[in-house]
Structure formats: C-alpha cells, structure tokens
PDB file of C-alpha atoms in Angstrom:
ATOM      1  CA  MET A  82      79.196 -59.993  22.492  1.00 49.00           C
ATOM      2  CA  ARG A  83      78.079 -56.388  22.535  1.00 53.00           C
ATOM      3  CA  ASN A  84      79.788 -53.589  24.467  1.00 54.00           C
ATOM      4  CA  THR A  85      78.272 -53.697  27.979  1.00 51.00           C
ATOM      5  CA  HIS A  86      78.936 -50.151  29.174  1.00 61.00           C
ATOM      6  CA  GLY A  87      75.181 -49.522  29.413  1.00 81.00           C
ATOM      7  CA  ILE A  88      74.228 -52.206  31.956  1.00 88.00           C
ATOM      8  CA  ASP A  89      71.649 -50.949  34.450  1.00 91.00           C
ATOM      9  CA  VAL A  90      72.045 -51.898  38.128  1.00 92.00           C
ATOM     10  CA  MET A  91      68.318 -52.718  38.295  1.00 93.00           C
ATOM     11  CA  TRP A  92      68.779 -55.237  35.473  1.00 94.00           C
ATOM     12  CA  LEU A  93      71.549 -56.958  37.441  1.00 94.00           C
ATOM     13  CA  SER A  94      69.400 -57.028  40.561  1.00 93.00           C
ATOM     14  CA  ALA A  95      66.483 -58.564  38.687  1.00 94.00           C
ATOM     15  CA  PHE A  96      68.803 -61.089  37.007  1.00 95.00           C
ATOM     16  CA  ARG A  97      70.363 -62.158  40.323  1.00 95.00           C
ATOM     17  CA  GLU A  98      66.975 -62.541  41.984  1.00 93.00           C
ATOM     18  CA  VAL A  99      65.582 -64.680  39.139  1.00 95.00           C
ATOM     19  CA  ALA A 100      68.717 -66.836  39.143  1.00 95.00           C
ATOM     20  CA  GLU A 101      68.620 -67.403  42.900  1.00 93.00           C
ATOM     21  CA  ARG A 102      64.839 -68.033  43.102  1.00 93.00           C
ATOM     22  CA  GLY A 103      64.482 -69.997  39.898  1.00 92.00           C
ATOM     23  CA  SER A 104      61.481 -68.115  38.482  1.00 92.00           C
ATOM     24  CA  PHE A 105      60.335 -64.694  37.343  1.00 94.00           C
ATOM     25  CA  THR A 106      57.264 -64.953  39.567  1.00 92.00           C
ATOM     26  CA  ALA A 107      59.274 -65.517  42.757  1.00 94.00           C
ATOM     27  CA  ALA A 108      61.761 -62.799  41.855  1.00 93.00           C
ATOM     28  CA  ALA A 109      58.942 -60.307  41.213  1.00 93.00           C
ATOM     29  CA  ALA A 110      57.380 -61.064  44.583  1.00 93.00           C
ATOM     30  CA  ALA A 111      60.717 -60.636  46.389  1.00 92.00           C
ATOM     31  CA  LEU A 112      61.520 -57.328  44.693  1.00 92.00           C
ATOM     32  CA  GLY A 113      58.006 -55.890  44.805  1.00 92.00           C
ATOM     33  CA  TYR A 114      57.594 -55.612  41.020  1.00 93.00           C
ATOM     34  CA  SER A 115      55.178 -57.173  38.574  1.00 94.00           C
ATOM     35  CA  GLN A 116      56.328 -60.295  36.751  1.00 93.00           C
ATOM     36  CA  SER A 117      56.247 -58.426  33.445  1.00 93.00           C
ATOM     37  CA  ALA A 118      58.522 -55.692  34.873  1.00 94.00           C
ATOM     38  CA  ILE A 119      61.100 -58.284  35.975  1.00 93.00           C
ATOM     39  CA  SER A 120      60.855 -59.989  32.596  1.00 93.00           C
ATOM     40  CA  ARG A 121      61.489 -56.700  30.773  1.00 94.00           C
ATOM     41  CA  GLN A 122      64.550 -55.947  32.901  1.00 94.00           C
ATOM     42  CA  VAL A 123      66.093 -59.345  32.222  1.00 95.00           C
ATOM     43  CA  LEU A 124      65.288 -59.038  28.525  1.00 94.00           C
ATOM     44  CA  SER A 125      67.009 -55.618  28.472  1.00 94.00           C
ATOM     45  CA  LEU A 126      70.097 -57.124  30.105  1.00 94.00           C
ATOM     46  CA  GLU A 127      70.158 -59.974  27.615  1.00 93.00           C
ATOM     47  CA  ALA A 128      69.821 -57.522  24.746  1.00 93.00           C
ATOM     48  CA  GLU A 129      72.691 -55.433  26.122  1.00 92.00           C
ATOM     49  CA  ILE A 130      75.108 -58.332  26.429  1.00 90.00           C
ATOM     50  CA  GLY A 131      73.868 -60.097  23.268  1.00 92.00           C
ATOM     51  CA  ALA A 132      73.155 -63.489  24.822  1.00 93.00           C
ATOM     52  CA  ALA A 133      70.344 -65.371  26.542  1.00 95.00           C
ATOM     53  CA  LEU A 134      70.875 -65.685  30.288  1.00 95.00           C
ATOM     54  CA  PHE A 135      68.078 -68.183  30.999  1.00 95.00           C
ATOM     55  CA  ASP A 136      66.466 -71.083  29.312  1.00 93.00           C
ATOM     56  CA  ARG A 137      62.729 -70.571  29.841  1.00 92.00           C
ATOM     57  CA  LEU A 138      61.200 -73.857  30.916  1.00 90.00           C
ATOM     58  CA  PRO A 139      57.539 -74.870  31.482  1.00 86.00           C
ATOM     59  CA  ARG A 140      58.239 -74.573  35.192  1.00 86.00           C
ATOM     60  CA  GLY A 141      60.761 -71.910  36.042  1.00 86.00           C
ATOM     61  CA  VAL A 142      64.066 -71.032  34.383  1.00 93.00           C
ATOM     62  CA  ARG A 143      67.594 -72.403  34.190  1.00 93.00           C
ATOM     63  CA  LEU A 144      70.808 -70.439  33.734  1.00 95.00           C
ATOM     64  CA  THR A 145      72.595 -70.689  30.398  1.00 95.00           C
ATOM     65  CA  GLU A 146      76.386 -70.903  30.259  1.00 94.00           C
ATOM     66  CA  GLU A 147      76.465 -67.105  29.764  1.00 94.00           C
ATOM     67  CA  GLY A 148      74.106 -66.699  32.705  1.00 93.00           C
ATOM     68  CA  ARG A 149      76.335 -68.787  34.981  1.00 93.00           C
ATOM     69  CA  CYS A 150      79.334 -66.723  33.900  1.00 94.00           C
ATOM     70  CA  LEU A 151      77.554 -63.435  34.613  1.00 95.00           C
ATOM     71  CA  LEU A 152      75.990 -64.403  37.942  1.00 95.00           C
ATOM     72  CA  ASP A 153      79.136 -64.219  40.083  1.00 93.00           C
ATOM     73  CA  HIS A 154      80.022 -60.866  38.584  1.00 95.00           C
ATOM     74  CA  ALA A 155      76.513 -59.541  39.149  1.00 94.00           C
ATOM     75  CA  ARG A 156      76.655 -60.638  42.775  1.00 94.00           C
ATOM     76  CA  ALA A 157      80.048 -58.965  43.261  1.00 94.00           C
ATOM     77  CA  VAL A 158      78.899 -55.701  41.666  1.00 93.00           C
ATOM     78  CA  LEU A 159      75.683 -55.569  43.695  1.00 92.00           C
ATOM     79  CA  ASP A 160      77.498 -56.474  46.937  1.00 91.00           C
ATOM     80  CA  ARG A 161      80.064 -53.701  46.364  1.00 92.00           C
ATOM     81  CA  LEU A 162      77.316 -51.195  45.642  1.00 91.00           C
ATOM     82  CA  GLU A 163      75.519 -52.155  48.834  1.00 90.00           C
ATOM     83  CA  ALA A 164      78.800 -51.823  50.773  1.00 87.00           C
ATOM     84  CA  ALA A 165      79.264 -48.375  49.245  1.00 88.00           C
ATOM     85  CA  ARG A 166      75.745 -47.357  50.252  1.00 89.00           C
ATOM     86  CA  SER A 167      76.395 -48.626  53.768  1.00 82.00           C
ATOM     87  CA  ASP A 168      79.685 -46.691  54.032  1.00 81.00           C
ATOM     88  CA  LEU A 169      78.045 -43.524  52.748  1.00 85.00           C
ATOM     89  CA  ARG A 170      75.268 -43.860  55.316  1.00 85.00           C
ATOM     90  CA  ALA A 171      77.908 -44.395  58.008  1.00 77.00           C
ATOM     91  CA  LEU A 172      79.774 -41.259  56.903  1.00 79.00           C
ATOM     92  CA  HIS A 173      76.588 -39.228  56.971  1.00 81.00           C
ATOM     93  CA  ASP A 174      75.659 -40.606  60.401  1.00 74.00           C
ATOM     94  CA  MET A 175      79.297 -40.202  61.601  1.00 79.00           C
ATOM     95  CA  GLU A 176      79.675 -43.909  62.241  1.00 78.00           C
ATOM     96  CA  LEU A 177      82.710 -43.934  59.960  1.00 76.00           C
ATOM     97  CA  GLY A 178      85.408 -41.487  58.867  1.00 87.00           C
ATOM     98  CA  ARG A 179      88.346 -39.407  60.047  1.00 90.00           C
ATOM     99  CA  LEU A 180      89.042 -35.867  61.146  1.00 95.00           C
ATOM    100  CA  ARG A 181      92.536 -34.350  61.017  1.00 97.00           C
ATOM    101  CA  VAL A 182      92.732 -31.160  63.083  1.00 98.00           C
ATOM    102  CA  GLY A 183      95.494 -28.577  63.123  1.00 97.00           C
ATOM    103  CA  ALA A 184      95.910 -26.012  65.891  1.00 97.00           C
ATOM    104  CA  PHE A 185      98.417 -23.543  67.337  1.00 92.00           C
ATOM    105  CA  ASP A 186     100.002 -24.396  70.681  1.00 88.00           C
ATOM    106  CA  THR A 187      98.011 -22.285  73.132  1.00 88.00           C
ATOM    107  CA  ALA A 188      94.728 -23.368  71.538  1.00 93.00           C
ATOM    108  CA  ASP A 189      95.863 -26.863  72.462  1.00 93.00           C
ATOM    109  CA  ALA A 190      96.138 -25.821  76.118  1.00 88.00           C
ATOM    110  CA  ASP A 191      92.372 -25.888  76.653  1.00 90.00           C
ATOM    111  CA  LEU A 192      90.083 -25.024  73.731  1.00 94.00           C
ATOM    112  CA  VAL A 193      91.010 -27.782  71.297  1.00 96.00           C
ATOM    113  CA  PRO A 194      91.315 -30.666  73.807  1.00 96.00           C
ATOM    114  CA  ARG A 195      87.893 -29.909  75.245  1.00 95.00           C
ATOM    115  CA  ALA A 196      86.381 -29.748  71.765  1.00 97.00           C
ATOM    116  CA  LEU A 197      88.045 -33.051  70.869  1.00 97.00           C
ATOM    117  CA  VAL A 198      86.669 -34.692  74.009  1.00 97.00           C
ATOM    118  CA  ALA A 199      83.172 -33.430  73.212  1.00 95.00           C
ATOM    119  CA  PHE A 200      83.482 -34.627  69.614  1.00 95.00           C
ATOM    120  CA  ARG A 201      84.817 -38.046  70.584  1.00 95.00           C
ATOM    121  CA  THR A 202      82.039 -38.487  73.145  1.00 95.00           C
ATOM    122  CA  ALA A 203      79.406 -37.697  70.508  1.00 92.00           C
ATOM    123  CA  TYR A 204      81.098 -39.562  67.618  1.00 93.00           C
ATOM    124  CA  PRO A 205      83.369 -42.276  69.039  1.00 93.00           C
ATOM    125  CA  LYS A 206      83.862 -44.077  65.717  1.00 91.00           C
ATOM    126  CA  ILE A 207      85.503 -41.120  63.933  1.00 93.00           C
ATOM    127  CA  ALA A 208      89.314 -41.454  63.863  1.00 93.00           C
ATOM    128  CA  LEU A 209      90.885 -38.267  65.264  1.00 95.00           C
ATOM    129  CA  SER A 210      94.394 -36.861  64.787  1.00 96.00           C
ATOM    130  CA  LEU A 211      96.070 -33.547  65.580  1.00 97.00           C
ATOM    131  CA  VAL A 212      98.904 -31.488  64.117  1.00 96.00           C
ATOM    132  CA  GLU A 213     100.254 -28.677  66.308  1.00 95.00           C
ATOM    133  CA  ALA A 214     101.968 -25.850  64.477  1.00 93.00           C
ATOM    134  CA  THR A 215     101.860 -22.096  63.866  1.00 91.00           C
ATOM    135  CA  THR A 216      99.208 -20.477  61.714  1.00 94.00           C
ATOM    136  CA  PRO A 217     101.605 -19.815  58.773  1.00 93.00           C
ATOM    137  CA  TYR A 218     102.341 -23.543  58.658  1.00 94.00           C
ATOM    138  CA  LEU A 219      98.785 -24.810  59.174  1.00 97.00           C
ATOM    139  CA  LEU A 220      97.060 -22.833  56.414  1.00 97.00           C
ATOM    140  CA  PRO A 221      99.183 -24.182  53.519  1.00 96.00           C
ATOM    141  CA  ARG A 222      98.762 -27.682  54.914  1.00 97.00           C
ATOM    142  CA  LEU A 223      95.005 -27.143  54.948  1.00 97.00           C
ATOM    143  CA  LEU A 224      95.098 -26.093  51.301  1.00 95.00           C
ATOM    144  CA  THR A 225      97.006 -29.203  50.229  1.00 95.00           C
ATOM    145  CA  GLY A 226      94.654 -31.531  52.110  1.00 94.00           C
ATOM    146  CA  GLY A 227      97.079 -32.550  54.858  1.00 96.00           C
ATOM    147  CA  ILE A 228      94.514 -31.563  57.495  1.00 97.00           C
ATOM    148  CA  ASP A 229      90.742 -31.097  57.389  1.00 96.00           C
ATOM    149  CA  LEU A 230      90.301 -28.117  59.711  1.00 97.00           C
ATOM    150  CA  ALA A 231      92.670 -25.663  61.417  1.00 98.00           C
ATOM    151  CA  VAL A 232      92.330 -23.518  64.517  1.00 98.00           C
ATOM    152  CA  VAL A 233      94.347 -20.410  63.664  1.00 97.00           C
ATOM    153  CA  SER A 234      94.825 -16.860  64.949  1.00 93.00           C
ATOM    154  CA  ALA A 235      95.742 -13.365  63.849  1.00 92.00           C
ATOM    155  CA  TYR A 236      96.554 -10.084  65.604  1.00 85.00           C
ATOM    156  CA  PRO A 237      95.211  -6.798  64.200  1.00 81.00           C
ATOM    157  CA  HIS A 238      98.448  -6.169  62.271  1.00 78.00           C
ATOM    158  CA  GLN A 239      98.214  -9.628  60.666  1.00 84.00           C
ATOM    159  CA  THR A 240      95.876 -10.765  57.897  1.00 87.00           C
ATOM    160  CA  LEU A 241      94.494 -14.150  56.894  1.00 92.00           C
ATOM    161  CA  ASP A 242      93.469 -15.019  53.351  1.00 92.00           C
ATOM    162  CA  ALA A 243      89.690 -14.900  53.353  1.00 90.00           C
ATOM    163  CA  GLU A 244      89.603 -15.670  49.614  1.00 93.00           C
ATOM    164  CA  GLN A 245      91.103 -19.129  50.049  1.00 95.00           C
ATOM    165  CA  PHE A 246      89.699 -19.964  53.476  1.00 96.00           C
ATOM    166  CA  ASP A 247      86.364 -19.902  55.247  1.00 96.00           C
ATOM    167  CA  LEU A 248      87.229 -18.306  58.595  1.00 96.00           C
ATOM    168  CA  ARG A 249      84.691 -18.873  61.352  1.00 96.00           C
ATOM    169  CA  HIS A 250      85.391 -16.512  64.248  1.00 95.00           C
ATOM    170  CA  LEU A 251      85.574 -18.418  67.517  1.00 96.00           C
ATOM    171  CA  ALA A 252      86.898 -15.989  70.128  1.00 93.00           C
ATOM    172  CA  ASP A 253      88.863 -12.834  70.888  1.00 93.00           C
ATOM    173  CA  ASP A 254      91.988 -13.827  72.779  1.00 92.00           C
ATOM    174  CA  PRO A 255      93.682 -10.992  74.738  1.00 92.00           C
ATOM    175  CA  LEU A 256      97.279 -11.258  75.862  1.00 88.00           C
ATOM    176  CA  MET A 257      97.799 -11.034  79.600  1.00 91.00           C
ATOM    177  CA  VAL A 258     100.995 -10.095  81.439  1.00 92.00           C
ATOM    178  CA  ALA A 259     102.571 -12.944  83.410  1.00 94.00           C
ATOM    179  CA  LEU A 260     104.487 -11.788  86.489  1.00 94.00           C
ATOM    180  CA  PRO A 261     106.127 -13.549  89.440  1.00 95.00           C
ATOM    181  CA  ARG A 262     103.618 -14.024  92.213  1.00 94.00           C
ATOM    182  CA  ASP A 263     105.553 -11.590  94.477  1.00 94.00           C
ATOM    183  CA  HIS A 264     105.835  -8.846  91.830  1.00 95.00           C
ATOM    184  CA  ARG A 265     104.810  -5.359  93.002  1.00 94.00           C
ATOM    185  CA  LEU A 266     101.953  -5.250  90.424  1.00 95.00           C
ATOM    186  CA  ALA A 267     100.750  -8.838  90.757  1.00 94.00           C
ATOM    187  CA  ALA A 268      97.638  -7.872  92.733  1.00 91.00           C
ATOM    188  CA  GLN A 269      96.520  -5.107  90.356  1.00 91.00           C
ATOM    189  CA  PRO A 270      93.317  -5.662  88.304  1.00 90.00           C
ATOM    190  CA  CYS A 271      95.083  -4.229  85.241  1.00 91.00           C
ATOM    191  CA  VAL A 272      98.299  -2.397  84.411  1.00 93.00           C
ATOM    192  CA  ARG A 273      99.619   0.103  81.879  1.00 91.00           C
ATOM    193  CA  LEU A 274     102.723  -0.723  79.852  1.00 88.00           C
ATOM    194  CA  ALA A 275     104.334   2.447  81.203  1.00 87.00           C
ATOM    195  CA  GLU A 276     104.240   0.868  84.663  1.00 91.00           C
ATOM    196  CA  LEU A 277     106.366  -1.972  83.278  1.00 89.00           C
ATOM    197  CA  ALA A 278     109.010   0.244  81.619  1.00 87.00           C
ATOM    198  CA  GLY A 279     112.476  -1.037  82.413  1.00 86.00           C
ATOM    199  CA  GLU A 280     111.294  -4.558  83.217  1.00 91.00           C
ATOM    200  CA  SER A 281     113.045  -7.545  81.668  1.00 91.00           C
ATOM    201  CA  TRP A 282     110.915  -9.497  79.179  1.00 89.00           C
ATOM    202  CA  ILE A 283     111.032 -13.093  78.019  1.00 89.00           C
ATOM    203  CA  GLU A 284     109.825 -13.799  74.520  1.00 83.00           C
ATOM    204  CA  GLY A 285     109.694 -16.590  71.975  1.00 74.00           C
ATOM    205  CA  PHE A 286     112.591 -17.840  69.876  1.00 59.00           C
ATOM    206  CA  PRO A 287     113.726 -17.354  67.173  1.00 52.00           C
ATOM    207  CA  SER A 288     111.219 -14.795  65.839  1.00 54.00           C
ATOM    208  CA  GLY A 289     108.610 -14.626  68.580  1.00 57.00           C
ATOM    209  CA  SER A 290     109.394 -11.050  69.629  1.00 62.00           C
ATOM    210  CA  ASP A 291     107.334  -9.388  66.913  1.00 68.00           C
ATOM    211  CA  THR A 292     104.127  -9.136  68.948  1.00 71.00           C
ATOM    212  CA  LEU A 293     105.904  -8.001  72.105  1.00 71.00           C
ATOM    213  CA  VAL A 294     107.839  -5.301  70.261  1.00 68.00           C
ATOM    214  CA  ASN A 295     104.747  -4.173  68.316  1.00 69.00           C
ATOM    215  CA  VAL A 296     102.736  -3.736  71.528  1.00 72.00           C
ATOM    216  CA  HIS A 297     105.451  -1.650  73.174  1.00 70.00           C
ATOM    217  CA  VAL A 298     106.117   0.462  70.085  1.00 62.00           C
ATOM    218  CA  HIS A 299     102.463   1.502  70.126  1.00 67.00           C
ATOM    219  CA  ALA A 300     102.996   2.564  73.740  1.00 66.00           C
ATOM    220  CA  GLY A 301     105.996   4.700  72.747  1.00 68.00           C
ATOM    221  CA  PHE A 302     109.015   2.614  73.774  1.00 72.00           C
ATOM    222  CA  ARG A 303     110.785  -0.663  73.090  1.00 77.00           C
ATOM    223  CA  PRO A 304     110.855  -3.557  75.574  1.00 79.00           C
ATOM    224  CA  ARG A 305     114.051  -4.907  77.087  1.00 84.00           C
ATOM    225  CA  ILE A 306     114.213  -8.550  76.032  1.00 85.00           C
ATOM    226  CA  ASP A 307     116.781 -10.452  78.033  1.00 86.00           C
ATOM    227  CA  PHE A 308     115.786 -14.042  77.239  1.00 86.00           C
ATOM    228  CA  SER A 309     114.348 -15.900  74.263  1.00 86.00           C
ATOM    229  CA  VAL A 310     112.622 -19.179  75.106  1.00 86.00           C
ATOM    230  CA  ARG A 311     110.909 -21.334  72.525  1.00 80.00           C
ATOM    231  CA  GLU A 312     108.120 -22.982  74.545  1.00 81.00           C
ATOM    232  CA  TRP A 313     105.485 -20.933  76.354  1.00 78.00           C
ATOM    233  CA  ILE A 314     105.499 -23.319  79.332  1.00 82.00           C
ATOM    234  CA  ALA A 315     109.266 -22.804  79.663  1.00 89.00           C
ATOM    235  CA  LYS A 316     108.650 -19.034  79.642  1.00 89.00           C
ATOM    236  CA  GLN A 317     106.477 -19.493  82.730  1.00 92.00           C
ATOM    237  CA  GLY A 318     109.447 -21.089  84.494  1.00 94.00           C
ATOM    238  CA  PHE A 319     111.579 -18.026  83.744  1.00 95.00           C
ATOM    239  CA  VAL A 320     108.796 -15.743  85.011  1.00 95.00           C
ATOM    240  CA  ALA A 321     108.310 -17.749  88.216  1.00 95.00           C
ATOM    241  CA  ALA A 322     112.072 -17.580  88.832  1.00 95.00           C
ATOM    242  CA  GLY A 323     111.929 -13.776  88.659  1.00 94.00           C
ATOM    243  CA  LEU A 324     113.938 -13.507  85.435  1.00 95.00           C
ATOM    244  CA  GLY A 325     111.374 -11.357  83.627  1.00 93.00           C
ATOM    245  CA  LEU A 326     107.810 -10.936  82.394  1.00 93.00           C
ATOM    246  CA  THR A 327     106.036 -12.432  79.415  1.00 91.00           C
ATOM    247  CA  PHE A 328     102.702 -12.403  77.646  1.00 88.00           C
ATOM    248  CA  VAL A 329     100.309 -15.326  78.051  1.00 88.00           C
ATOM    249  CA  PRO A 330      97.212 -15.640  75.852  1.00 88.00           C
ATOM    250  CA  ALA A 331      93.973 -15.825  77.792  1.00 90.00           C
ATOM    251  CA  LEU A 332      93.287 -19.090  75.923  1.00 89.00           C
ATOM    252  CA  ALA A 333      96.073 -20.686  77.955  1.00 87.00           C
ATOM    253  CA  ALA A 334      95.352 -18.931  81.261  1.00 88.00           C
ATOM    254  CA  ALA A 335      93.779 -21.992  82.851  1.00 85.00           C
ATOM    255  CA  SER A 336      97.052 -23.866  82.399  1.00 85.00           C
ATOM    256  CA  VAL A 337      99.318 -21.252  84.015  1.00 90.00           C
ATOM    257  CA  ARG A 338     101.340 -22.538  86.970  1.00 91.00           C
ATOM    258  CA  PRO A 339     100.270 -21.334  90.433  1.00 92.00           C
ATOM    259  CA  ASP A 340     103.454 -19.355  91.155  1.00 94.00           C
ATOM    260  CA  VAL A 341     102.777 -17.076  88.179  1.00 95.00           C
ATOM    261  CA  ALA A 342     100.268 -14.204  88.365  1.00 95.00           C
ATOM    262  CA  LEU A 343      98.282 -12.982  85.389  1.00 94.00           C
ATOM    263  CA  VAL A 344      97.266  -9.341  85.053  1.00 95.00           C
ATOM    264  CA  ARG A 345      95.284  -7.730  82.256  1.00 93.00           C
ATOM    265  CA  LEU A 346      96.644  -4.758  80.343  1.00 90.00           C
ATOM    266  CA  HIS A 347      94.523  -1.637  80.199  1.00 89.00           C
ATOM    267  CA  PRO A 348      91.885  -1.883  77.413  1.00 89.00           C
ATOM    268  CA  GLU A 349      93.600   0.910  75.429  1.00 86.00           C
ATOM    269  CA  GLU A 350      96.815  -1.119  75.269  1.00 85.00           C
ATOM    270  CA  GLU A 351      95.618  -4.684  75.380  1.00 86.00           C
ATOM    271  CA  PRO A 352      96.694  -6.734  72.342  1.00 84.00           C
ATOM    272  CA  VAL A 353      93.859  -8.995  71.224  1.00 89.00           C
ATOM    273  CA  ARG A 354      94.171 -11.663  68.585  1.00 89.00           C
ATOM    274  CA  LYS A 355      91.228 -13.263  66.849  1.00 94.00           C
ATOM    275  CA  VAL A 356      90.890 -17.023  66.860  1.00 96.00           C
ATOM    276  CA  TYR A 357      89.284 -18.748  63.884  1.00 97.00           C
ATOM    277  CA  ALA A 358      88.343 -22.204  62.706  1.00 97.00           C
ATOM    278  CA  ALA A 359      89.544 -22.392  59.113  1.00 97.00           C
ATOM    279  CA  THR A 360      88.425 -24.666  56.287  1.00 97.00           C
ATOM    280  CA  VAL A 361      89.158 -24.399  52.564  1.00 97.00           C
ATOM    281  CA  ARG A 362      86.732 -22.092  50.771  1.00 96.00           C
ATOM    282  CA  GLY A 363      84.715 -23.736  48.029  1.00 94.00           C
ATOM    283  CA  LEU A 364      85.074 -27.305  49.308  1.00 94.00           C
ATOM    284  CA  THR A 365      82.094 -29.192  50.719  1.00 91.00           C
ATOM    285  CA  ARG A 366      82.448 -29.692  54.454  1.00 92.00           C
ATOM    286  CA  SER A 367      82.284 -33.273  55.649  1.00 92.00           C
ATOM    287  CA  PRO A 368      79.868 -34.202  58.459  1.00 92.00           C
ATOM    288  CA  ALA A 369      82.915 -34.586  60.735  1.00 93.00           C
ATOM    289  CA  GLN A 370      84.139 -31.058  59.956  1.00 95.00           C
ATOM    290  CA  THR A 371      80.694 -29.636  60.643  1.00 94.00           C
ATOM    291  CA  GLY A 372      80.409 -31.607  63.887  1.00 94.00           C
ATOM    292  CA  PHE A 373      83.803 -30.431  65.144  1.00 96.00           C
ATOM    293  CA  LEU A 374      83.008 -26.802  64.309  1.00 97.00           C
ATOM    294  CA  ARG A 375      79.918 -27.156  66.439  1.00 95.00           C
ATOM    295  CA  CYS A 376      81.982 -28.602  69.315  1.00 96.00           C
ATOM    296  CA  LEU A 377      84.474 -25.730  69.118  1.00 96.00           C
ATOM    297  CA  GLU A 378      81.692 -23.159  69.251  1.00 95.00           C
ATOM    298  CA  GLU A 379      80.032 -24.907  72.199  1.00 95.00           C
ATOM    299  CA  VAL A 380      83.300 -24.943  74.166  1.00 94.00           C
ATOM    300  CA  VAL A 381      83.833 -21.241  73.447  1.00 92.00           C
ATOM    301  CA  ARG A 382      80.287 -20.398  74.479  1.00 90.00           C
ATOM    302  CA  ASP A 383      80.513 -22.398  77.704  1.00 86.00           C
ATOM    303  CA  SER A 384      83.909 -20.884  78.577  1.00 78.00           C
ATOM    304  CA  ALA A 385      83.153 -17.223  77.920  1.00 59.00           C
ATOM    305  CA  ILE A 386      83.108 -15.143  81.104  1.00 40.00           C
ATOM    306  CA  SER A 387      80.786 -12.247  81.679  1.00 32.00           C
ATOM    307  CA  ASP A 388      81.816  -8.664  82.372  1.00 35.00           C
ATOM    308  CA  ARG A 389      83.545  -8.593  85.762  1.00 33.00           C
ATOM    309  CA  GLY A 390      82.820  -4.948  86.460  1.00 34.00           C
ATOM    310  CA  ASP A 391      86.186  -3.622  85.291  1.00 36.00           C
ATOM    311  CA  GLY A 392      85.123  -3.334  81.676  1.00 35.00           C
ATOM    312  CA  LEU A 393      87.170  -6.386  80.685  1.00 37.00           C
ATOM    313  CA  THR A 394      85.817  -9.623  79.336  1.00 40.00           C
ATOM    314  CA  GLY A 395      87.634 -12.580  77.878  1.00 46.00           C
ATOM    315  CA  TRP A 396      88.296 -16.301  77.811  1.00 51.00           C
ATOM    316  CA  GLY A 397      88.328 -18.386  80.957  1.00 44.00           C
ATOM    317  CA  ALA A 398      90.661 -16.434  83.293  1.00 42.00           C
ATOM    318  CA  ASP A 399      90.356 -13.701  85.886  1.00 43.00           C
ATOM    319  CA  PRO A 400      93.158 -11.226  86.645  1.00 40.00           C
ATOM    320  CA  VAL A 401      95.933 -12.337  88.997  1.00 41.00           C
ATOM    321  CA  GLN A 402      94.857 -15.965  89.450  1.00 39.00           C
ATOM    322  CA  ALA A 403      94.089 -18.216  86.486  1.00 35.00           C
ATOM    323  CA  GLN A 404      90.743 -19.946  86.931  1.00 34.00           C
ATOM    324  CA  ALA A 405      89.750 -23.173  85.178  1.00 32.00           C
ATOM    325  CA  PRO A 406      86.894 -22.674  82.674  1.00 33.00           C
ATOM    326  CA  LYS A 407      83.595 -24.400  83.253  1.00 34.00           C
ATOM    327  CA  PRO A 408      83.523 -27.950  81.894  1.00 32.00           C
ATOM    328  CA  ALA A 409      81.853 -28.338  78.522  1.00 32.00           C
TER     329      ALA A 409
END
C-alpha cells in the first residue's frame, strides 16, 4: 500500500457518502456535486492508497475488504473534523472557552468584579477564574501563560514594560487620604500634606511604605509611620480607631467603611497611578480577552464622575463620603 500522507478530506467525504448511500449518483445528489466529480474524488483516493475501495456493479457499488477497513477510519476522521469546526465556531461566538484574569487587590474592590459580572452576563458559557496579586507578580505570570489578561497599575515613578506587553489605559486612580470621621480635616474638600505634618500614618507591610514616603518627600518631609498593616481593609480599621491616617485608592473608595472619611489631596500633591489592562504583545487576542477588555472599558466609562467644581475628577468617589458608582 502506498504512503497515504496526501489524502484529501473531500475524498474521504465522497467515499463515506458513496459507501453509506450505495451509489455514486445518490452520493452526488447528497453532496451537491456532479456524479463525475464524486467518481473522480473516489478514484483519487483509491489511487492514493493503492487499492480499490468499491466493486462497481450494474446497479450501485459494494465495498471491498479495503473499503470496509477504511470506512470506520474515514467516519472517525470526518466526525473529529466536524467537532473541531463546531468548537472553533463556539470559541468565536464565545459559547466555549475560558478566561483567566489577574488583578491587584483594590481593582478587585469594584472595577474587576463589575466587569466580570458584565462579561458573565453576556457570555455565560465562558469559564472564568481570577488571580489576585501585585503588578510585579502578575506581569511575569502573564508572560508565561498562567493568566490571559492582567489589570495592573503604575505610579509616575514606576515603569511597565511596553515592549513585552500591550497596555490599554483604563483609568487614572488618585490616592485619597483616609481619616477618622471625627478628624479636624474630615470635612475639607481637599487638604495639603503640610496640614497633616506630625500625623501618624499606617502603611502596608512589609514594603508598602514606598509610595507614602515618596509622596511626602516630594512635599519636603518624611511621614511618621507608626503601624504597618498588610491588608488595606485592616488599615481602615486602624484609621477608624484613630490610630493614624492612610491612603486609599479612589478605585476602592466605594468600599470604604462608613466611619472613615476620604479627602482628596490638593492637585499639586495628589499621587495618581495609572491603571492598565495588560496582554502579551505580539500574541493574538482571543475573543474572550477582547470581550473582557470591552467590559472593563464600559465599567470605567460608566463609573467616571464629572468635574465637581473643585477642579478634581476621578473614579467613583466624592470627598469625605465614599459614594457607590453607578451600576454598569
């Protein structure tokens, strides 16, 4: 028998149809070809494998031993190809697939959950999962294929690798000062860092003080950090108890507890980080990645607040009292 690496799928389809219908005429009618075209395809298959597949009879055809051997294989190949076509259509139509999202913690307070809800509502058959971690952890995981898309952030003194990643800017996320509700400055529309000189500060652990120190150094002094607390929700508890102040990203403002007041820093001193959706540069985006990017952008657009008259704009929170963003 000849090497059969050159078998054409159309030959197999014609062969199966003739075998199942018992004649070239019936197979041609079923497939929408002429009888001579079906005959040529079967002859090409027979030439490729080096054996007759049918005995041609005065009325119809009958499978040879080689034909009976090949038929089950032809059916299996054609069925698998049809299953592959069906799965590919399902992926394109987002009726099948997965999406593994990575995000930093405060993005998970409001932005990412709302985008996930919108995505799941639109595409309920896509399997979703989430990894929460810092930007320096998420980007390498994105490169190695552990996640499909990452929501990451960077302050002006930090850089992200735009050569390895496509970075789609989602929002500017200013840091706000969290104070106890009865603090002397809690009702102010905005404050200067100089007004907070001497205050106790609560910052992240073990290396979460970099941003806090950097902001104060630009203002000409160093902050007094009395407590280091790993989780940002725990930091709110320390603030509410009157043990110090902390920074809260505007992204998380809607989740701030009611006994904590949020006040904006003056625009000249306000630290603003940029939030991005990151994918790997040079790789084709899946339909699920594209769909989730669209959901993220829609949530950002629906949550953006207009200028309040004090020259400050930002994500989903007014000074003093955190307000829930509009539903997506």
